[in-house]
Amino acid sequence: MVFQPIHEDEQKFVDFATILVQKAGTLVRNAFEQTESKVDTKLSDTDLVTETDQAVEKLLIDGLSKEFPDHRFIGEESVAGGAKIEWTDAPTWIIDPIDGTTNFVHRIPMIAICVGLAIKKQLRAGIVYNPITRELYSAQVGNGAFKNGFPIKASKNESLKKAILCQSLGLHNRVYFGDAWLDVAQSNMRNEALAGVRGHRSFGSAAINMVMVAQGSCDGYVEYGIHAWDVAAPAVIVLEAGGCVIDPTGAPFNVMSRKVLAASTPVLAKDLSSILTHVTFEPEAI
Ligand code: LIP
C-alpha cells in the first residue's frame, strides 16, 4: 500500500505528536522512579488511575490542541472525568496516557503511552511508546511500522500450534458480566491450549500485547472489554507491520466496539476466532 495522506498536514500532525509523546515519556519515567504512586480506582478495584495518567493526558491534549485548535480528542482520563466521546470526521487523537496503569502502579516496566490519529473516522497513525524501555513504536497507513526507526514485521505464522498468544483472564470484565466472565475466559484459554498453542503471555497492556504481535514476537492477541484508547494506536502498527486486526467474531475491526483480535496472519486470526466464546458490548461511539 502506498502512503497516501487523506489530509495534507498528516505528516506534520504525526511529527509534532511524536515529539510530545517523548516529552511525556520523561514525565512518566520520573514518576516510575518514585517509590510509589497515589492510586485511585474508577469502575472497579482493578481499574486504576494515577495523577501521572492525568498529567500525561493533560500534557498531550494541551500541546496538540494548542498546535492544532480544530482537532478533537478522545482521552481515557477525560472520558473517565465525564467528557463525551465525540467520534466525527475531524482529525481526532485517541489517547491512553499510560496503557498498563496497573503495571505502572506496581512498577512493572511494561507500560505504554498511546496516541492514535483518526481522520474521517479512519485510523491513520499510531504511536506507542514504552518510556521505561525507551521503545518507540510508530506507523502511518501506507508507510510501514517501525520500532525506534527500524522496520518491524509480524510473523508469518498461520498455525495455532506454533503460536504464542497474548491473553489474560481480563478480570476487568467481572464488573460487566460478574463471575460468569471467568467461565468464558477460562474456556477460551482452555480451548486455545487444547488447540496446541505454544503458550500464553500477557504483558498487562493491550498496546504492548499488540506491538509484540507487530514485531513478530507473539502471534496473536484477543481481548474483550478494552477501549478505543487501548487499541487505536497499536492497531495501525500491527496492520502496517503486515499483521491482521479484526473483531474477535471475525467481523471487520471497529475501534469503538470494545473488543479486538490481532494476529500475524488472516489464517491464524480466523482459526483463533473460531475457537472462542464471544461477548458483546455497547459500542463506545457510532
Ligand atoms: C489496560 C489494558 C489491558 C486491560 C486492562 C486495562 P489501562 O488499560 O491495556 O489490556 O486488560 O484491564 O484496561 O487501564 O491500564 O490503560
PDB file of C-alpha atoms and ligand atoms in Angstrom:
ATOM      1  CA  MET A   1       0.000   0.000   0.000  1.00  0.00           C
ATOM      2  CA  VAL A   2       1.385   3.400  -0.927  1.00  0.00           C
ATOM      3  CA  PHE A   3       1.427   6.234   1.658  1.00  0.00           C
ATOM      4  CA  GLN A   4      -1.398   8.491   0.531  1.00  0.00           C
ATOM      5  CA  PRO A   5      -2.295  11.017   3.240  1.00  0.00           C
ATOM      6  CA  ILE A   6      -6.007  11.867   3.402  1.00  0.00           C
ATOM      7  CA  HIS A   7      -5.096  15.205   4.923  1.00  0.00           C
ATOM      8  CA  GLU A   8      -2.308  17.386   3.510  1.00  0.00           C
ATOM      9  CA  ASP A   9      -0.849  18.006   7.005  1.00  0.00           C
ATOM     10  CA  GLU A  10      -0.955  14.374   8.223  1.00  0.00           C
ATOM     11  CA  GLN A  11       2.824  14.098   8.425  1.00  0.00           C
ATOM     12  CA  LYS A  12       3.046  17.396  10.329  1.00  0.00           C
ATOM     13  CA  PHE A  13       0.430  16.122  12.810  1.00  0.00           C
ATOM     14  CA  VAL A  14       2.356  12.891  13.437  1.00  0.00           C
ATOM     15  CA  ASP A  15       5.778  14.534  13.686  1.00  0.00           C
ATOM     16  CA  PHE A  16       4.514  17.020  16.287  1.00  0.00           C
ATOM     17  CA  ALA A  17       2.727  14.305  18.274  1.00  0.00           C
ATOM     18  CA  THR A  18       5.865  12.135  18.322  1.00  0.00           C
ATOM     19  CA  ILE A  19       7.923  14.898  19.931  1.00  0.00           C
ATOM     20  CA  LEU A  20       5.165  15.477  22.519  1.00  0.00           C
ATOM     21  CA  VAL A  21       4.953  11.741  23.331  1.00  0.00           C
ATOM     22  CA  GLN A  22       8.711  11.643  24.015  1.00  0.00           C
ATOM     23  CA  LYS A  23       8.310  14.663  26.314  1.00  0.00           C
ATOM     24  CA  ALA A  24       5.510  12.828  28.138  1.00  0.00           C
ATOM     25  CA  GLY A  25       7.834   9.852  28.415  1.00  0.00           C
ATOM     26  CA  THR A  26      10.228  11.850  30.581  1.00  0.00           C
ATOM     27  CA  LEU A  27       7.364  12.694  32.931  1.00  0.00           C
ATOM     28  CA  VAL A  28       6.383   9.011  33.194  1.00  0.00           C
ATOM     29  CA  ARG A  29       9.986   7.831  33.747  1.00  0.00           C
ATOM     30  CA  ASN A  30      10.453  10.341  36.564  1.00  0.00           C
ATOM     31  CA  ALA A  31       7.223   9.165  38.225  1.00  0.00           C
ATOM     32  CA  PHE A  32       8.133   5.500  37.695  1.00  0.00           C
ATOM     33  CA  GLU A  33      11.384   6.093  39.617  1.00  0.00           C
ATOM     34  CA  GLN A  34       9.456   7.285  42.699  1.00  0.00           C
ATOM     35  CA  THR A  35       8.838   4.556  45.270  1.00  0.00           C
ATOM     36  CA  GLU A  36       5.055   4.686  44.879  1.00  0.00           C
ATOM     37  CA  SER A  37       2.166   6.495  43.160  1.00  0.00           C
ATOM     38  CA  LYS A  38      -1.051   7.883  44.597  1.00  0.00           C
ATOM     39  CA  VAL A  39      -3.682   5.496  43.205  1.00  0.00           C
ATOM     40  CA  ASP A  40      -7.430   5.953  42.712  1.00  0.00           C
ATOM     41  CA  THR A  41      -9.921   3.475  41.259  1.00  0.00           C
ATOM     42  CA  LYS A  42     -12.566   4.046  38.588  1.00  0.00           C
ATOM     43  CA  LEU A  43     -15.139   1.410  37.550  1.00  0.00           C
ATOM     44  CA  SER A  44     -13.760  -1.271  39.849  1.00  0.00           C
ATOM     45  CA  ASP A  45     -10.841  -2.142  42.137  1.00  0.00           C
ATOM     46  CA  THR A  46      -8.950  -3.426  39.092  1.00  0.00           C
ATOM     47  CA  ASP A  47      -9.466  -0.173  37.122  1.00  0.00           C
ATOM     48  CA  LEU A  48      -6.721   2.127  38.406  1.00  0.00           C
ATOM     49  CA  VAL A  49      -5.731   5.719  37.687  1.00  0.00           C
ATOM     50  CA  THR A  50      -2.868   7.854  38.997  1.00  0.00           C
ATOM     51  CA  GLU A  51      -2.023  11.536  38.898  1.00  0.00           C
ATOM     52  CA  THR A  52       0.621  10.652  36.308  1.00  0.00           C
ATOM     53  CA  ASP A  53      -2.047   9.272  33.939  1.00  0.00           C
ATOM     54  CA  GLN A  54      -3.887  12.574  34.312  1.00  0.00           C
ATOM     55  CA  ALA A  55      -0.773  14.747  33.964  1.00  0.00           C
ATOM     56  CA  VAL A  56       0.344  12.925  30.811  1.00  0.00           C
ATOM     57  CA  GLU A  57      -3.068  13.193  29.184  1.00  0.00           C
ATOM     58  CA  LYS A  58      -3.163  16.927  30.016  1.00  0.00           C
ATOM     59  CA  LEU A  59       0.311  17.460  28.551  1.00  0.00           C
ATOM     60  CA  LEU A  60      -0.649  15.678  25.322  1.00  0.00           C
ATOM     61  CA  ILE A  61      -4.068  17.293  24.846  1.00  0.00           C
ATOM     62  CA  ASP A  62      -2.872  20.792  25.819  1.00  0.00           C
ATOM     63  CA  GLY A  63       0.071  20.520  23.433  1.00  0.00           C
ATOM     64  CA  LEU A  64      -1.861  19.098  20.499  1.00  0.00           C
ATOM     65  CA  SER A  65      -4.875  21.412  20.892  1.00  0.00           C
ATOM     66  CA  LYS A  66      -2.624  24.496  21.052  1.00  0.00           C
ATOM     67  CA  GLU A  67      -0.845  23.424  17.831  1.00  0.00           C
ATOM     68  CA  PHE A  68      -3.999  22.126  16.095  1.00  0.00           C
ATOM     69  CA  PRO A  69      -7.037  24.022  17.510  1.00  0.00           C
ATOM     70  CA  ASP A  70      -9.588  22.300  15.243  1.00  0.00           C
ATOM     71  CA  HIS A  71      -8.601  18.786  16.302  1.00  0.00           C
ATOM     72  CA  ARG A  72     -10.709  16.609  18.600  1.00  0.00           C
ATOM     73  CA  PHE A  73      -9.665  14.319  21.436  1.00  0.00           C
ATOM     74  CA  ILE A  74     -10.790  11.029  22.933  1.00  0.00           C
ATOM     75  CA  GLY A  75      -8.726  10.529  26.080  1.00  0.00           C
ATOM     76  CA  GLU A  76      -9.104   7.786  28.652  1.00  0.00           C
ATOM     77  CA  GLU A  77      -8.965  10.088  31.660  1.00  0.00           C
ATOM     78  CA  SER A  78     -11.029  12.886  30.046  1.00  0.00           C
ATOM     79  CA  VAL A  79     -13.782  10.341  29.373  1.00  0.00           C
ATOM     80  CA  ALA A  80     -13.416   8.993  32.920  1.00  0.00           C
ATOM     81  CA  GLY A  81     -13.888  12.577  34.086  1.00  0.00           C
ATOM     82  CA  GLY A  82     -17.179  12.873  32.192  1.00  0.00           C
ATOM     83  CA  ALA A  83     -16.172  14.059  28.713  1.00  0.00           C
ATOM     84  CA  LYS A  84     -18.426  12.740  25.941  1.00  0.00           C
ATOM     85  CA  ILE A  85     -16.794  10.662  23.161  1.00  0.00           C
ATOM     86  CA  GLU A  86     -17.106  12.787  20.011  1.00  0.00           C
ATOM     87  CA  TRP A  87     -16.466  10.490  17.013  1.00  0.00           C
ATOM     88  CA  THR A  88     -16.535  12.772  13.951  1.00  0.00           C
ATOM     89  CA  ASP A  89     -14.686  13.295  10.635  1.00  0.00           C
ATOM     90  CA  ALA A  90     -12.382  15.840  12.285  1.00  0.00           C
ATOM     91  CA  PRO A  91      -8.753  14.876  12.930  1.00  0.00           C
ATOM     92  CA  THR A  92      -9.125  13.063  16.267  1.00  0.00           C
ATOM     93  CA  TRP A  93      -6.416  11.984  18.701  1.00  0.00           C
ATOM     94  CA  ILE A  94      -7.288   8.810  20.626  1.00  0.00           C
ATOM     95  CA  ILE A  95      -5.108   8.812  23.727  1.00  0.00           C
ATOM     96  CA  ASP A  96      -4.228   6.406  26.529  1.00  0.00           C
ATOM     97  CA  PRO A  97      -1.746   8.320  28.684  1.00  0.00           C
ATOM     98  CA  ILE A  98      -0.470   5.172  30.413  1.00  0.00           C
ATOM     99  CA  ASP A  99      -1.703   1.891  28.999  1.00  0.00           C
ATOM    100  CA  GLY A 100      -0.947  -0.676  31.679  1.00  0.00           C
ATOM    101  CA  THR A 101      -1.668   1.556  34.645  1.00  0.00           C
ATOM    102  CA  THR A 102      -1.712  -1.424  36.995  1.00  0.00           C
ATOM    103  CA  ASN A 103       1.814  -2.292  35.773  1.00  0.00           C
ATOM    104  CA  PHE A 104       2.841   1.331  36.360  1.00  0.00           C
ATOM    105  CA  VAL A 105       1.480   1.278  39.924  1.00  0.00           C
ATOM    106  CA  HIS A 106       3.315  -1.993  40.611  1.00  0.00           C
ATOM    107  CA  ARG A 107       6.460  -0.669  38.886  1.00  0.00           C
ATOM    108  CA  ILE A 108       6.341  -3.403  36.253  1.00  0.00           C
ATOM    109  CA  PRO A 109       8.133  -1.861  33.222  1.00  0.00           C
ATOM    110  CA  MET A 110       5.514  -2.894  30.626  1.00  0.00           C
ATOM    111  CA  ILE A 111       3.594   0.346  30.050  1.00  0.00           C
ATOM    112  CA  ALA A 112       2.876   2.467  27.005  1.00  0.00           C
ATOM    113  CA  ILE A 113       1.877   5.993  26.116  1.00  0.00           C
ATOM    114  CA  CYS A 114      -0.585   5.515  23.238  1.00  0.00           C
ATOM    115  CA  VAL A 115      -1.535   8.192  20.736  1.00  0.00           C
ATOM    116  CA  GLY A 116      -3.644   7.242  17.734  1.00  0.00           C
ATOM    117  CA  LEU A 117      -4.774   9.599  14.981  1.00  0.00           C
ATOM    118  CA  ALA A 118      -8.046   9.167  13.097  1.00  0.00           C
ATOM    119  CA  ILE A 119      -9.206  11.357  10.200  1.00  0.00           C
ATOM    120  CA  LYS A 120     -12.709  10.925   8.773  1.00  0.00           C
ATOM    121  CA  LYS A 121     -13.060   8.094  11.311  1.00  0.00           C
ATOM    122  CA  GLN A 122     -10.194   6.219   9.600  1.00  0.00           C
ATOM    123  CA  LEU A 123      -7.245   5.233  11.793  1.00  0.00           C
ATOM    124  CA  ARG A 124      -4.258   6.880  10.058  1.00  0.00           C
ATOM    125  CA  ALA A 125      -1.358   6.723  12.503  1.00  0.00           C
ATOM    126  CA  GLY A 126      -0.280   5.210  15.773  1.00  0.00           C
ATOM    127  CA  ILE A 127       2.448   5.952  18.311  1.00  0.00           C
ATOM    128  CA  VAL A 128       3.083   3.513  21.187  1.00  0.00           C
ATOM    129  CA  TYR A 129       5.945   4.488  23.477  1.00  0.00           C
ATOM    130  CA  ASN A 130       7.282   2.462  26.408  1.00  0.00           C
ATOM    131  CA  PRO A 131       9.270   5.194  28.178  1.00  0.00           C
ATOM    132  CA  ILE A 132      10.859   2.717  30.578  1.00  0.00           C
ATOM    133  CA  THR A 133      12.417   0.505  27.903  1.00  0.00           C
ATOM    134  CA  ARG A 134      12.609   3.546  25.558  1.00  0.00           C
ATOM    135  CA  GLU A 135      10.937   1.571  22.773  1.00  0.00           C
ATOM    136  CA  LEU A 136       9.000   3.833  20.440  1.00  0.00           C
ATOM    137  CA  TYR A 137       6.692   2.062  18.009  1.00  0.00           C
ATOM    138  CA  SER A 138       5.146   4.072  15.195  1.00  0.00           C
ATOM    139  CA  ALA A 139       3.198   3.639  11.986  1.00  0.00           C
ATOM    140  CA  GLN A 140       1.263   5.636   9.419  1.00  0.00           C
ATOM    141  CA  VAL A 141      -1.088   3.981   6.904  1.00  0.00           C
ATOM    142  CA  GLY A 142       0.855   3.031   3.796  1.00  0.00           C
ATOM    143  CA  ASN A 143       4.198   3.903   5.353  1.00  0.00           C
ATOM    144  CA  GLY A 144       5.149   0.763   7.302  1.00  0.00           C
ATOM    145  CA  ALA A 145       5.685   0.084  11.019  1.00  0.00           C
ATOM    146  CA  PHE A 146       8.819   0.902  12.991  1.00  0.00           C
ATOM    147  CA  LYS A 147      10.437   0.406  16.404  1.00  0.00           C
ATOM    148  CA  ASN A 148      12.943   3.165  17.217  1.00  0.00           C
ATOM    149  CA  GLY A 149      13.092   3.918  13.489  1.00  0.00           C
ATOM    150  CA  PHE A 150      13.802   0.351  12.375  1.00  0.00           C
ATOM    151  CA  PRO A 151      11.170  -1.579  10.333  1.00  0.00           C
ATOM    152  CA  ILE A 152       9.214  -4.280  12.158  1.00  0.00           C
ATOM    153  CA  LYS A 153       7.218  -7.148  10.666  1.00  0.00           C
ATOM    154  CA  ALA A 154       4.597  -9.508  12.087  1.00  0.00           C
ATOM    155  CA  SER A 155       5.449 -13.223  11.936  1.00  0.00           C
ATOM    156  CA  LYS A 156       4.055 -15.249   9.051  1.00  0.00           C
ATOM    157  CA  ASN A 157       2.727 -17.906  11.414  1.00  0.00           C
ATOM    158  CA  GLU A 158      -0.546 -19.475  10.266  1.00  0.00           C
ATOM    159  CA  SER A 159      -0.697 -22.254  12.866  1.00  0.00           C
ATOM    160  CA  LEU A 160      -2.102 -22.142  16.384  1.00  0.00           C
ATOM    161  CA  LYS A 161       0.296 -24.995  17.193  1.00  0.00           C
ATOM    162  CA  LYS A 162       3.247 -22.612  16.701  1.00  0.00           C
ATOM    163  CA  ALA A 163       1.570 -19.606  18.302  1.00  0.00           C
ATOM    164  CA  ILE A 164       2.345 -17.576  21.393  1.00  0.00           C
ATOM    165  CA  LEU A 165      -0.898 -15.819  22.334  1.00  0.00           C
ATOM    166  CA  CYS A 166      -1.128 -12.638  24.411  1.00  0.00           C
ATOM    167  CA  GLN A 167      -4.100 -13.104  26.670  1.00  0.00           C
ATOM    168  CA  SER A 168      -5.098 -12.617  30.304  1.00  0.00           C
ATOM    169  CA  LEU A 169      -8.201 -13.565  32.260  1.00  0.00           C
ATOM    170  CA  GLY A 170      -9.406  -9.980  31.700  1.00  0.00           C
ATOM    171  CA  LEU A 171     -10.519  -9.561  35.311  1.00  0.00           C
ATOM    172  CA  HIS A 172     -11.900  -6.099  34.486  1.00  0.00           C
ATOM    173  CA  ASN A 173     -14.800  -7.845  32.736  1.00  0.00           C
ATOM    174  CA  ARG A 174     -16.196  -9.158  36.023  1.00  0.00           C
ATOM    175  CA  VAL A 175     -17.637  -5.667  36.537  1.00  0.00           C
ATOM    176  CA  TYR A 176     -19.784  -6.211  33.406  1.00  0.00           C
ATOM    177  CA  PHE A 177     -20.585  -9.945  33.494  1.00  0.00           C
ATOM    178  CA  GLY A 178     -19.937 -10.986  37.110  1.00  0.00           C
ATOM    179  CA  ASP A 179     -18.097 -14.229  37.847  1.00  0.00           C
ATOM    180  CA  ALA A 180     -19.714 -15.792  34.757  1.00  0.00           C
ATOM    181  CA  TRP A 181     -16.986 -13.954  32.850  1.00  0.00           C
ATOM    182  CA  LEU A 182     -14.392 -16.233  34.440  1.00  0.00           C
ATOM    183  CA  ASP A 183     -16.103 -19.258  32.843  1.00  0.00           C
ATOM    184  CA  VAL A 184     -15.819 -17.563  29.404  1.00  0.00           C
ATOM    185  CA  ALA A 185     -12.195 -16.500  29.906  1.00  0.00           C
ATOM    186  CA  GLN A 186     -11.088 -19.888  31.249  1.00  0.00           C
ATOM    187  CA  SER A 187     -12.971 -21.726  28.493  1.00  0.00           C
ATOM    188  CA  ASN A 188     -11.275 -19.607  25.822  1.00  0.00           C
ATOM    189  CA  MET A 189      -7.793 -20.201  27.247  1.00  0.00           C
ATOM    190  CA  ARG A 190      -8.553 -23.922  27.650  1.00  0.00           C
ATOM    191  CA  ASN A 191      -9.694 -24.182  24.009  1.00  0.00           C
ATOM    192  CA  GLU A 192      -6.508 -22.456  22.895  1.00  0.00           C
ATOM    193  CA  ALA A 193      -4.432 -24.867  24.987  1.00  0.00           C
ATOM    194  CA  LEU A 194      -6.339 -27.836  23.528  1.00  0.00           C
ATOM    195  CA  ALA A 195      -5.666 -26.406  20.048  1.00  0.00           C
ATOM    196  CA  GLY A 196      -1.992 -26.835  20.884  1.00  0.00           C
ATOM    197  CA  VAL A 197      -0.734 -23.251  21.216  1.00  0.00           C
ATOM    198  CA  ARG A 198       2.877 -22.922  22.364  1.00  0.00           C
ATOM    199  CA  GLY A 199       1.907 -20.689  25.271  1.00  0.00           C
ATOM    200  CA  HIS A 200       0.164 -17.647  26.685  1.00  0.00           C
ATOM    201  CA  ARG A 201       1.822 -14.383  27.634  1.00  0.00           C
ATOM    202  CA  SER A 202       0.124 -11.285  28.973  1.00  0.00           C
ATOM    203  CA  PHE A 203       2.019  -8.038  29.308  1.00  0.00           C
ATOM    204  CA  GLY A 204      -0.772  -6.239  31.183  1.00  0.00           C
ATOM    205  CA  SER A 205      -1.160  -3.650  28.439  1.00  0.00           C
ATOM    206  CA  ALA A 206      -3.273  -4.031  25.316  1.00  0.00           C
ATOM    207  CA  ALA A 207      -0.839  -1.843  23.392  1.00  0.00           C
ATOM    208  CA  ILE A 208       2.246  -3.816  24.456  1.00  0.00           C
ATOM    209  CA  ASN A 209       0.448  -7.065  23.611  1.00  0.00           C
ATOM    210  CA  MET A 210      -0.307  -5.689  20.148  1.00  0.00           C
ATOM    211  CA  VAL A 211       3.162  -4.355  19.382  1.00  0.00           C
ATOM    212  CA  MET A 212       4.531  -7.761  20.405  1.00  0.00           C
ATOM    213  CA  VAL A 213       2.401  -9.150  17.559  1.00  0.00           C
ATOM    214  CA  ALA A 214       3.567  -6.340  15.253  1.00  0.00           C
ATOM    215  CA  GLN A 215       7.236  -7.128  15.890  1.00  0.00           C
ATOM    216  CA  GLY A 216       6.712 -10.852  15.394  1.00  0.00           C
ATOM    217  CA  SER A 217       7.478 -11.901  18.992  1.00  0.00           C
ATOM    218  CA  CYS A 218       3.908 -13.066  19.604  1.00  0.00           C
ATOM    219  CA  ASP A 219       1.415 -14.343  17.064  1.00  0.00           C
ATOM    220  CA  GLY A 220      -1.984 -13.411  18.392  1.00  0.00           C
ATOM    221  CA  TYR A 221      -3.846 -11.324  20.956  1.00  0.00           C
ATOM    222  CA  VAL A 222      -7.526 -11.198  21.823  1.00  0.00           C
ATOM    223  CA  GLU A 223      -9.289  -9.113  24.446  1.00  0.00           C
ATOM    224  CA  TYR A 224     -12.841  -8.161  25.319  1.00  0.00           C
ATOM    225  CA  GLY A 225     -13.675  -5.035  27.313  1.00  0.00           C
ATOM    226  CA  ILE A 226     -10.823  -2.850  26.114  1.00  0.00           C
ATOM    227  CA  HIS A 227     -11.423   0.741  24.982  1.00  0.00           C
ATOM    228  CA  ALA A 228     -10.666   2.685  21.805  1.00  0.00           C
ATOM    229  CA  TRP A 229      -7.682   4.365  23.505  1.00  0.00           C
ATOM    230  CA  ASP A 230      -6.111   0.974  24.313  1.00  0.00           C
ATOM    231  CA  VAL A 231      -6.104  -0.244  20.710  1.00  0.00           C
ATOM    232  CA  ALA A 232      -6.348   2.659  18.214  1.00  0.00           C
ATOM    233  CA  ALA A 233      -2.610   3.364  18.031  1.00  0.00           C
ATOM    234  CA  PRO A 234      -1.313  -0.247  18.146  1.00  0.00           C
ATOM    235  CA  ALA A 235      -3.900  -1.384  15.581  1.00  0.00           C
ATOM    236  CA  VAL A 236      -2.246   0.819  12.926  1.00  0.00           C
ATOM    237  CA  ILE A 237       1.165  -0.546  13.944  1.00  0.00           C
ATOM    238  CA  VAL A 238       0.033  -4.194  13.645  1.00  0.00           C
ATOM    239  CA  LEU A 239      -1.585  -3.581  10.257  1.00  0.00           C
ATOM    240  CA  GLU A 240       1.413  -1.684   8.882  1.00  0.00           C
ATOM    241  CA  ALA A 241       3.680  -4.480  10.135  1.00  0.00           C
ATOM    242  CA  GLY A 242       1.741  -6.854   7.883  1.00  0.00           C
ATOM    243  CA  GLY A 243      -0.434  -8.299  10.637  1.00  0.00           C
ATOM    244  CA  CYS A 244      -4.194  -8.631  10.857  1.00  0.00           C
ATOM    245  CA  VAL A 245      -6.670  -6.815  13.151  1.00  0.00           C
ATOM    246  CA  ILE A 246     -10.308  -7.976  13.257  1.00  0.00           C
ATOM    247  CA  ASP A 247     -13.250  -8.218  15.615  1.00  0.00           C
ATOM    248  CA  PRO A 248     -12.894 -11.461  17.667  1.00  0.00           C
ATOM    249  CA  THR A 249     -16.022 -12.782  15.906  1.00  0.00           C
ATOM    250  CA  GLY A 250     -14.237 -12.480  12.556  1.00  0.00           C
ATOM    251  CA  ALA A 251     -16.129  -9.338  11.563  1.00  0.00           C
ATOM    252  CA  PRO A 252     -14.192  -6.244  10.476  1.00  0.00           C
ATOM    253  CA  PHE A 253     -12.418  -4.405  13.307  1.00  0.00           C
ATOM    254  CA  ASN A 254     -14.301  -1.481  14.838  1.00  0.00           C
ATOM    255  CA  VAL A 255     -12.128   0.625  17.133  1.00  0.00           C
ATOM    256  CA  MET A 256     -15.234   1.608  19.123  1.00  0.00           C
ATOM    257  CA  SER A 257     -16.532  -1.959  19.677  1.00  0.00           C
ATOM    258  CA  ARG A 258     -14.578  -2.689  22.909  1.00  0.00           C
ATOM    259  CA  LYS A 259     -13.049  -5.886  21.557  1.00  0.00           C
ATOM    260  CA  VAL A 260     -10.108  -6.784  19.340  1.00  0.00           C
ATOM    261  CA  LEU A 261      -8.261  -9.741  17.829  1.00  0.00           C
ATOM    262  CA  ALA A 262      -4.774  -9.097  16.410  1.00  0.00           C
ATOM    263  CA  ALA A 263      -2.803 -11.829  14.680  1.00  0.00           C
ATOM    264  CA  SER A 264       0.221 -12.384  12.476  1.00  0.00           C
ATOM    265  CA  THR A 265      -1.862 -13.667   9.535  1.00  0.00           C
ATOM    266  CA  PRO A 266      -5.530 -13.806   8.444  1.00  0.00           C
ATOM    267  CA  VAL A 267      -5.421 -17.643   8.616  1.00  0.00           C
ATOM    268  CA  LEU A 268      -4.322 -17.602  12.258  1.00  0.00           C
ATOM    269  CA  ALA A 269      -6.865 -14.874  13.057  1.00  0.00           C
ATOM    270  CA  LYS A 270      -9.696 -16.970  11.590  1.00  0.00           C
ATOM    271  CA  ASP A 271      -8.639 -20.159  13.392  1.00  0.00           C
ATOM    272  CA  LEU A 272      -8.309 -18.311  16.719  1.00  0.00           C
ATOM    273  CA  SER A 273     -11.681 -16.613  16.245  1.00  0.00           C
ATOM    274  CA  SER A 274     -13.353 -19.979  15.568  1.00  0.00           C
ATOM    275  CA  ILE A 275     -12.457 -21.480  18.977  1.00  0.00           C
ATOM    276  CA  LEU A 276     -13.519 -18.516  21.112  1.00  0.00           C
ATOM    277  CA  THR A 277     -16.700 -17.850  23.068  1.00  0.00           C
ATOM    278  CA  HIS A 278     -17.544 -14.209  22.437  1.00  0.00           C
ATOM    279  CA  VAL A 279     -19.167 -11.480  24.498  1.00  0.00           C
ATOM    280  CA  THR A 280     -20.550  -8.192  23.239  1.00  0.00           C
ATOM    281  CA  PHE A 281     -20.539  -4.592  24.498  1.00  0.00           C
ATOM    282  CA  GLU A 282     -22.372  -1.426  23.585  1.00  0.00           C
ATOM    283  CA  PRO A 283     -20.059   0.383  21.124  1.00  0.00           C
ATOM    284  CA  GLU A 284     -18.384   3.456  22.663  1.00  0.00           C
ATOM    285  CA  ALA A 285     -19.496   5.569  19.683  1.00  0.00           C
ATOM    286  CA  ILE A 286     -21.098   5.059  16.265  1.00  0.00           C
TER     287      ILE A 286
HETATM  288  C1  LIP B   1      -5.499  -1.777  30.417  1.00  0.00           C
HETATM  289  C2  LIP B   1      -5.440  -2.549  29.115  1.00  0.00           C
HETATM  290  C3  LIP B   1      -5.392  -4.041  29.378  1.00  0.00           C
HETATM  291  C4  LIP B   1      -6.616  -4.440  30.132  1.00  0.00           C
HETATM  292  C5  LIP B   1      -6.675  -3.694  31.439  1.00  0.00           C
HETATM  293  C6  LIP B   1      -6.671  -2.180  31.241  1.00  0.00           C
HETATM  294  P1  LIP B   1      -5.233   0.720  31.195  1.00  0.00           P
HETATM  295  O1  LIP B   1      -5.579  -0.410  30.106  1.00  0.00           O
HETATM  296  O2  LIP B   1      -4.289  -2.170  28.399  1.00  0.00           O
HETATM  297  O3  LIP B   1      -5.303  -4.751  28.164  1.00  0.00           O
HETATM  298  O4  LIP B   1      -6.583  -5.823  30.352  1.00  0.00           O
HETATM  299  O5  LIP B   1      -7.850  -4.034  32.123  1.00  0.00           O
HETATM  300  O6  LIP B   1      -7.844  -1.786  30.591  1.00  0.00           O
HETATM  301  O7  LIP B   1      -6.477   0.865  32.013  1.00  0.00           O
HETATM  302  O8  LIP B   1      -4.105   0.247  32.009  1.00  0.00           O
HETATM  303  O9  LIP B   1      -4.938   1.953  30.406  1.00  0.00           O
END
